[in-house]
Coordinates of C-alpha atoms in Angstrom, one line a residue:
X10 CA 33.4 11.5 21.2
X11 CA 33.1 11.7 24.8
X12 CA 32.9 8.4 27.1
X13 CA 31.5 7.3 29.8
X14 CA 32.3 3.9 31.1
X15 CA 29.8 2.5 33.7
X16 CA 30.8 -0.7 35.1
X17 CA 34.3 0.2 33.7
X18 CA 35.8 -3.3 35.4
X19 CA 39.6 -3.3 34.9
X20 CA 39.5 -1.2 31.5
X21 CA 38.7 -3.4 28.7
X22 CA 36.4 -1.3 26.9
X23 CA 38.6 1.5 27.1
X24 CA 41.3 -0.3 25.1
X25 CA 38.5 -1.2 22.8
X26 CA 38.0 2.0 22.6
X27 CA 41.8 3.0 22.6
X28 CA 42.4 0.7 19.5
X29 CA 39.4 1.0 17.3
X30 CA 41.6 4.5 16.5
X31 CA 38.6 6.6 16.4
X32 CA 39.0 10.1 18.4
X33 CA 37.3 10.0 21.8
X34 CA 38.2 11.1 25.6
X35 CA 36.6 9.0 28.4
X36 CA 35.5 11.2 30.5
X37 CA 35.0 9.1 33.2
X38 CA 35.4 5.1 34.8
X39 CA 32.9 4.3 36.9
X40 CA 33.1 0.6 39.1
X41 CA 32.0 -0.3 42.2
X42 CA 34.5 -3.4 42.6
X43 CA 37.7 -1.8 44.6
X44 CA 40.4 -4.2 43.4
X45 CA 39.5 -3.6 39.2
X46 CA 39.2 0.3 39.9
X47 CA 43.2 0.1 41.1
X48 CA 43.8 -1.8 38.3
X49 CA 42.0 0.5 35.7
X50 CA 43.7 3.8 37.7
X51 CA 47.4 1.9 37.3
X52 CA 46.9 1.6 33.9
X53 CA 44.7 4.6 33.0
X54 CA 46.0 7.3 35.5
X55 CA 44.6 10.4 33.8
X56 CA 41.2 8.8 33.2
X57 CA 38.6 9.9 36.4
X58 CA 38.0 6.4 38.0
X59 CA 35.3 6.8 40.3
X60 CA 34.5 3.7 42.6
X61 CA 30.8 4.3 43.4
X62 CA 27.8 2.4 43.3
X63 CA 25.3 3.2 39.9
X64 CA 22.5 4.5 42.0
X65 CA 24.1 7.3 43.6
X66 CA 24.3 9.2 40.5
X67 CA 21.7 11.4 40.0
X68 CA 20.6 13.1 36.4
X69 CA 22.1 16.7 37.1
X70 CA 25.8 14.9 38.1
X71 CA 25.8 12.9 34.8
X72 CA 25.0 15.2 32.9
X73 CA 27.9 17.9 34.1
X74 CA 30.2 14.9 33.1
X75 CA 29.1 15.9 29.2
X76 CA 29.1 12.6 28.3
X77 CA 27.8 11.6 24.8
X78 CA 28.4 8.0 24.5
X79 CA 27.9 5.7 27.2
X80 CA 29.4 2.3 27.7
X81 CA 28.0 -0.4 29.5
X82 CA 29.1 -3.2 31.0
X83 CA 26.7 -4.6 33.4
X84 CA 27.2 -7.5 36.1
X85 CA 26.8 -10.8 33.9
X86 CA 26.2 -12.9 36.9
X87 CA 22.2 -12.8 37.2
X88 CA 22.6 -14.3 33.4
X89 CA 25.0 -16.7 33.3
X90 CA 24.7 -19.9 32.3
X91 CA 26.8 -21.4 35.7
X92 CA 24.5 -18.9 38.0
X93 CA 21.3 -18.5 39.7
X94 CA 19.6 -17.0 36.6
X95 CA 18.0 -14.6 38.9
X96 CA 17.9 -12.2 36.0
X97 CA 15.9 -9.1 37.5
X98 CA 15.3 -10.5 40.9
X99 CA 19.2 -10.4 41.7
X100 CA 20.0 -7.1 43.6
X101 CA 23.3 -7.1 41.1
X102 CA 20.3 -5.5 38.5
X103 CA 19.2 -2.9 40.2
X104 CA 22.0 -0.5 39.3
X105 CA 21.4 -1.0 35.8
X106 CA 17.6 0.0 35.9
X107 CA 18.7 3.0 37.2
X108 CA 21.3 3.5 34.3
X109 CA 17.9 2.5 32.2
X110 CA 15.9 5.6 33.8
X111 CA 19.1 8.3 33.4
X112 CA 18.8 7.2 29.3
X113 CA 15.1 7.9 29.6
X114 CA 16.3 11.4 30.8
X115 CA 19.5 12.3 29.3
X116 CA 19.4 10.5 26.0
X117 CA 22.7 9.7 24.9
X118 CA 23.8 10.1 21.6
X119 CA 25.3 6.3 21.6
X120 CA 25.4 3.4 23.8
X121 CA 27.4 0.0 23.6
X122 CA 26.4 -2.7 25.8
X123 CA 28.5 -6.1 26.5
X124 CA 26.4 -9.0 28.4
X125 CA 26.5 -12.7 28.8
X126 CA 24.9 -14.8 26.1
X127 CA 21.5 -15.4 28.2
X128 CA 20.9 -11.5 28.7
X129 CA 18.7 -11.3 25.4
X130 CA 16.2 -13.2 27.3
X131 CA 15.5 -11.3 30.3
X132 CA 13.6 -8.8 32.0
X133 CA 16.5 -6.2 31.8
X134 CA 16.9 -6.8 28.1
X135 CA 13.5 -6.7 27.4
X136 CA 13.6 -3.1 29.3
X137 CA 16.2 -2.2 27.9
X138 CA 14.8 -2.3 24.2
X139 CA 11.6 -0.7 25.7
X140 CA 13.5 2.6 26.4
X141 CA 15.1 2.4 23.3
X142 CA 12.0 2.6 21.6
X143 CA 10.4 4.9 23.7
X144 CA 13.4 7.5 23.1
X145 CA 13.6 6.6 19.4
X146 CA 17.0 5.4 19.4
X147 CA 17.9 2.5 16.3
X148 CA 20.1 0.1 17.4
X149 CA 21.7 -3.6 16.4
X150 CA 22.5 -6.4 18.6
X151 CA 25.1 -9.5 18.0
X152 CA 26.1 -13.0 19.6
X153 CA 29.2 -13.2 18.8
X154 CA 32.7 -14.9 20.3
X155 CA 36.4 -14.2 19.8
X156 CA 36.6 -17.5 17.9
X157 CA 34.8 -15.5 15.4
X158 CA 37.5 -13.0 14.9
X159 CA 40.8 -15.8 14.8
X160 CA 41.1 -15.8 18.8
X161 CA 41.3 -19.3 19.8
X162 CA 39.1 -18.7 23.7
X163 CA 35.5 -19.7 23.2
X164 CA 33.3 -16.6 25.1
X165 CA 30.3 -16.0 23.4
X166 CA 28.7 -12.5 24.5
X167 CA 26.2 -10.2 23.8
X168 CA 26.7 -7.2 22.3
X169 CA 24.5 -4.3 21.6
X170 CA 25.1 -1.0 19.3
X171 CA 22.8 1.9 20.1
X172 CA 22.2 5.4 18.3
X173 CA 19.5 8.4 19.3
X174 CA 18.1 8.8 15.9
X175 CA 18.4 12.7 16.1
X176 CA 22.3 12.8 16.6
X177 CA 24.3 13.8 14.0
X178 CA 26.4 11.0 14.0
X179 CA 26.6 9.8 10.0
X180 CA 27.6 6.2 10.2
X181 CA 27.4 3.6 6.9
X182 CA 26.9 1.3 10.0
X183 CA 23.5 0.0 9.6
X184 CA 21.3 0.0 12.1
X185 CA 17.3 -0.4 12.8
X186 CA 14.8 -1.4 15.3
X187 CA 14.6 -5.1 15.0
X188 CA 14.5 -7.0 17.7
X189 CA 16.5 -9.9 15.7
X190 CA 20.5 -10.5 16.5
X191 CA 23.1 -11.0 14.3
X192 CA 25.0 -13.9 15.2
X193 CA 27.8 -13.4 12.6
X194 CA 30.8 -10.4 12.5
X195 CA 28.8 -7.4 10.8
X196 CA 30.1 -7.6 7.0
X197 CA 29.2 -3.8 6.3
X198 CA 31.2 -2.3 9.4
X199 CA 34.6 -0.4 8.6
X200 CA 37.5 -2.5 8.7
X201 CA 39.6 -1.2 11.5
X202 CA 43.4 0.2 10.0
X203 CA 45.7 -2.3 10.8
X204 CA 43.6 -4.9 12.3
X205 CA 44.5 -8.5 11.0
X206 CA 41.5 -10.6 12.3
X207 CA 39.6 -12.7 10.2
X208 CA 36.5 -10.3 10.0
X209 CA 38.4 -6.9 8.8
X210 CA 41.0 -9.4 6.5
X211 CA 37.9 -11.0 5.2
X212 CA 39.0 -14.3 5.6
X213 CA 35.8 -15.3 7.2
X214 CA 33.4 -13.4 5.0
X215 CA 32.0 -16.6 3.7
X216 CA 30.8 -18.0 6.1
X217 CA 27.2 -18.0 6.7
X218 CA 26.2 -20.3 9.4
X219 CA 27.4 -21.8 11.8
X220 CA 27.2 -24.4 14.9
X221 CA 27.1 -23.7 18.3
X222 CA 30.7 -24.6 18.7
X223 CA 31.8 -22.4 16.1
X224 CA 33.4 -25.5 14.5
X225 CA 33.7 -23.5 10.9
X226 CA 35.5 -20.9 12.4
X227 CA 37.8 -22.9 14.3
X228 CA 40.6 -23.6 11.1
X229 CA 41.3 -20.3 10.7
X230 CA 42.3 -19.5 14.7
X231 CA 45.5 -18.7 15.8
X232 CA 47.2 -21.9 17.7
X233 CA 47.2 -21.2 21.3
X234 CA 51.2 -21.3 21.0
X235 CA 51.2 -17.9 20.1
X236 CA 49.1 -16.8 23.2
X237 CA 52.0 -18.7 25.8
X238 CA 54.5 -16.7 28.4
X239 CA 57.6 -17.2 26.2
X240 CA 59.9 -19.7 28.1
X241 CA 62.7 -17.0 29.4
X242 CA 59.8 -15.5 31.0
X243 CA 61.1 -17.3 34.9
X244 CA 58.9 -14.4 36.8
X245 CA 56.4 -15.9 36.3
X246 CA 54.8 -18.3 38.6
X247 CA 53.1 -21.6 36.9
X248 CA 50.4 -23.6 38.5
X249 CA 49.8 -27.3 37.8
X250 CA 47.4 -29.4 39.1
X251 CA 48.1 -31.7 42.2
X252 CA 47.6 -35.4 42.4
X253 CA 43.9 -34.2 44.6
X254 CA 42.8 -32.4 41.7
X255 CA 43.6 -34.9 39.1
X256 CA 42.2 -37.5 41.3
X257 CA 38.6 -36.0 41.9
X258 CA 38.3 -33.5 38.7
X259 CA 40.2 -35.4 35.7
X260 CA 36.6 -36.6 34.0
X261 CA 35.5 -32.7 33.9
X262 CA 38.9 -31.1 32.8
X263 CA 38.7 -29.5 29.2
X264 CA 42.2 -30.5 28.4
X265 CA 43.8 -27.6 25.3
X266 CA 47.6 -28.5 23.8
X267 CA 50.2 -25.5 22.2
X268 CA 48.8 -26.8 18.9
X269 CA 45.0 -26.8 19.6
X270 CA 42.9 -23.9 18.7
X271 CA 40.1 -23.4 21.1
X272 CA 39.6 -23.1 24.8
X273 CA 37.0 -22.7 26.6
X274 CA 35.4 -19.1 28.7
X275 CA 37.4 -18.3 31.5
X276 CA 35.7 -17.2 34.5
X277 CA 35.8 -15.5 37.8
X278 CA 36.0 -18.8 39.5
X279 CA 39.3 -20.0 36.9
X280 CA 41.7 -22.3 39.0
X281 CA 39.4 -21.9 41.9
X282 CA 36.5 -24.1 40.6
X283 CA 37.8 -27.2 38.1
X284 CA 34.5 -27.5 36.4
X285 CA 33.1 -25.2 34.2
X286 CA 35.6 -22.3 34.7
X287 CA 38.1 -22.7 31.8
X288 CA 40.3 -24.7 29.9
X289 CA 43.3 -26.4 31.4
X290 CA 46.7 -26.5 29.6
X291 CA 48.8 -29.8 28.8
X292 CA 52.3 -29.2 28.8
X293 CA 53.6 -32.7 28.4
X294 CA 53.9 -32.6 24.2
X295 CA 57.5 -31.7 24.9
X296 CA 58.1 -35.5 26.6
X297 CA 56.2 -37.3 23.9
X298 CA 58.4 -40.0 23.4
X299 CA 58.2 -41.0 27.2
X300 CA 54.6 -40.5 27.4
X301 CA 54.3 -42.9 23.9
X302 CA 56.8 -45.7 25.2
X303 CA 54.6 -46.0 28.9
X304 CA 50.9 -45.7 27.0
X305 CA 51.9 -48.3 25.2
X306 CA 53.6 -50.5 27.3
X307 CA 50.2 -50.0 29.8
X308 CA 47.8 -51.0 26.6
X309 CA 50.0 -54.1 26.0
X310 CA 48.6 -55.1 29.6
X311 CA 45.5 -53.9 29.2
X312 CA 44.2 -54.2 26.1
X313 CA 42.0 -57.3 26.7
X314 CA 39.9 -55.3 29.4
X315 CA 38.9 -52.2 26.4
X316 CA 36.1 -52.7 24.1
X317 CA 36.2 -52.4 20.3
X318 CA 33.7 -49.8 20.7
X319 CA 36.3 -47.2 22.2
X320 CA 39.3 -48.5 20.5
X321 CA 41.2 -51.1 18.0
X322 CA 44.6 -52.1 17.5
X323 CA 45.4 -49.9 15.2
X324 CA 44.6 -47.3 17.2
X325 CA 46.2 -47.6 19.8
X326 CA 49.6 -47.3 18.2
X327 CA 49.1 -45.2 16.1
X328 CA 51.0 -41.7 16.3
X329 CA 48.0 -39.8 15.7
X330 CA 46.2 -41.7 19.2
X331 CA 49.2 -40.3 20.9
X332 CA 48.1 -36.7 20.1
X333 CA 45.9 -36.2 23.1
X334 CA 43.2 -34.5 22.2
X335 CA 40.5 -33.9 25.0
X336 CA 38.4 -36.5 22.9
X337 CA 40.3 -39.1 23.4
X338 CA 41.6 -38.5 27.3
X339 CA 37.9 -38.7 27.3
X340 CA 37.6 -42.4 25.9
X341 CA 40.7 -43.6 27.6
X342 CA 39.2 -42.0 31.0
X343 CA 35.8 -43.9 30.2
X344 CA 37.2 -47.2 29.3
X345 CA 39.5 -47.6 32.4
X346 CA 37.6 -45.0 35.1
X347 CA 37.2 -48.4 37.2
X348 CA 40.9 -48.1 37.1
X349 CA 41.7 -45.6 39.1
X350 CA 45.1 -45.8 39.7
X351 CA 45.8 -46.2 36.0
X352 CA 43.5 -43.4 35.6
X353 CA 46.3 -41.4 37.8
X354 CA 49.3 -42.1 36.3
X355 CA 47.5 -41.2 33.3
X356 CA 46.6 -37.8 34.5
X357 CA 50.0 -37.1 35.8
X358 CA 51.7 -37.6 32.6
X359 CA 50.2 -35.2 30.7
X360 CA 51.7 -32.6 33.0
X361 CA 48.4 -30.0 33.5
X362 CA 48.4 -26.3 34.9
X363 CA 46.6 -23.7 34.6
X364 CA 46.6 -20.8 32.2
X365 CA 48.7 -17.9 34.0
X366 CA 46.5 -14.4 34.1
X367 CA 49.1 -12.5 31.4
X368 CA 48.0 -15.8 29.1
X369 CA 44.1 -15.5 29.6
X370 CA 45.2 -12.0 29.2
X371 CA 46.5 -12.1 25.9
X372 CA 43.8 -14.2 24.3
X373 CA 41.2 -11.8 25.7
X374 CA 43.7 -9.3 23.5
X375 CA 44.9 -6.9 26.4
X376 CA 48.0 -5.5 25.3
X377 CA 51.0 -6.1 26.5
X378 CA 51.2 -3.0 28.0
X379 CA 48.5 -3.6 30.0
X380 CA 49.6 -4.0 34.2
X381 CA 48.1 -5.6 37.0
X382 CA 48.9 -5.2 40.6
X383 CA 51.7 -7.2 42.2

């Protein structure tokens, strides 16, 4: 198998690729974003990274690359869910309607596409499966999120398998030309050797459907404990949020413990943006005691201000209440937001920072191996 990776990013699909064990050379990286093409070239240095834009390719210079599979990674911005939704009308698409008319002409003998959730509803898609058609290829596409496969980071995408009918690939794999997407691990796909995920260990095999939190899948995650920097670990620089942050963003934060496991989709914005962008990490389980002895100490004074709709007494000193779960920050926050100050002192107790990149790193399944640039 021969690979070419368009919109290679930092290198993801290549350890994909790397891992699944299956004999392949990628023949080439291709990325126009300068600071993920150093990042793929430290880490892959005998891969040909070339930082180009899509639409200077022409037929004849793909083709010398004798690629056979091509992998595709497209810009998800025009599609996602916190963007314009410009779809086709965003000049970010324009490369890949080009990488659309070099299928029509060099027909591939595979394609994988990753996408947003929100991609199977526009333009692009609906050209995309138009060329597949037209060049007779069978394909298979999936919504499906690491939550789905034990990883406790909530990032639903879109996936699509592709296969020119007249290759001589011979796959048990089954594929078609429906239109319809699979929203659940495929259950007849090889098991990858070694792999310990819920889908190849079959742990999740029975389930059939699900909510659009995942909320079935959710048990059988790992905690997020076993996706921390390990303590001795004193390179690394940890970020927590300041009293301004707390102040103005504490109502938005998704708020995650060592024991909890989901978080929410990280994104390009994480620990620039507050809302939206990823889950923040409470680090102040360690100090329970403390924490208990002033929570209750400040409901003792202000108990007769909450509502029996949020809270009873029973409740309120019970062990399990002083588990935070983001729930509940979310009911104290609403029954005492007029409060502001108590708000505070709140906020600041539970200690919150941000998840370090090797940490977002590791629950998006990069390998420790895998470098960045200092």
């Amino acid at each position: 198998m021969r690979v070419l990776e368009l919109y290679s990013g930092i290198g993801g699909m290549h350890i994909a690729f790397k891992e699944s064990t299956v004999k392949h050379e990628v023949v080439a990286a291709v990325e126009i974003n300068g600071v993920a093409t150093d990042v793929y070239k430290y880490n892959f240095p005998n891969t040909l990274t070339l930082n180009r834009v899509i639409e200077s390719f022409s037929p004849d210079y793909v083709c010398s690359l004798n690629a056979n599979v091509w992998s595709l990674c497209p810009p998800c911005q025009p599609f996602t869910r916190l963007g314009k939704r410009m779809c086709e009308a965003d000049n970010r698409s324009s490369s890949f309607f080009h990488v659309l008319d070099l299928i029509s002409i060099l027909k591939p003998a595979g394609i994988i596409l990753e996408n947003v959730k929100g991609f199977e509803h526009s333009e692009p898609w609906r050209r995309l499966i138009e060329v597949l058609n037209s060049c007779d290829y069978e394909y298979r596409q999936f919504l499906l999120s690491p939550l789905q496969f034990g990883i406790p980071n909530c990032r639903l995408r879109f996936y699509l398998l592709a296969r020119l009918r007249s290759s001589s690939w011979n796959s048990n794999f089954k594929m078609g030309k429906s239109e319809s997407i699979d929203l659940r691990p495929p259950i007849d796909a090889p098991m990858l050797p070694g792999c310990q995920c819920t889908s190849c260990s079959g742990v999740i095999s029975h389930i059939e459907h699900t909510d659009d939190n995942f909320t079935e899948y959710i048990q059988f995650c790992r905690p997020i404990s076993e996706f921390l920097l390990v303590p001795s670990d004193s390179s690394k620089e940890l970020y927590f949020l300041d009293e301004k942050c707390l102040q103005r963003y504490f109502r938005v934060l998704d708020i995650v413990r060592s024991c909890d496991k989901k978080t929410r989709c990280f994104t390009k914005g994480y620990s620039k943006r507050l809302e939206g962008t990823g889950s923040v990490f409470q680090t102040s389980m360690e100090n329970e005691d403390s924490f208990a002895n002033w929570f209750k100490k400040y409901l003792r004074s202000t108990i007769e201000k909450l509502t029996s709709d949020y809270f009873d007494d029973a409740t309120f000193f019970s062990s399990s209440w002083l588990i935070k779960t983001s729930e509940k920050i979310t009911n104290f926050y609403e029954a005492n937001k007029e409060d502001e100050q108590a708000v505070l002192q709140y906020a600041k107790l539970l200690k919150l920072r941000f998840f370090h990149s090797r940490e977002v790193a590791n629950m998006m399944c990069f390998p420790k191996s895998f470098g960045t640039l200092s």
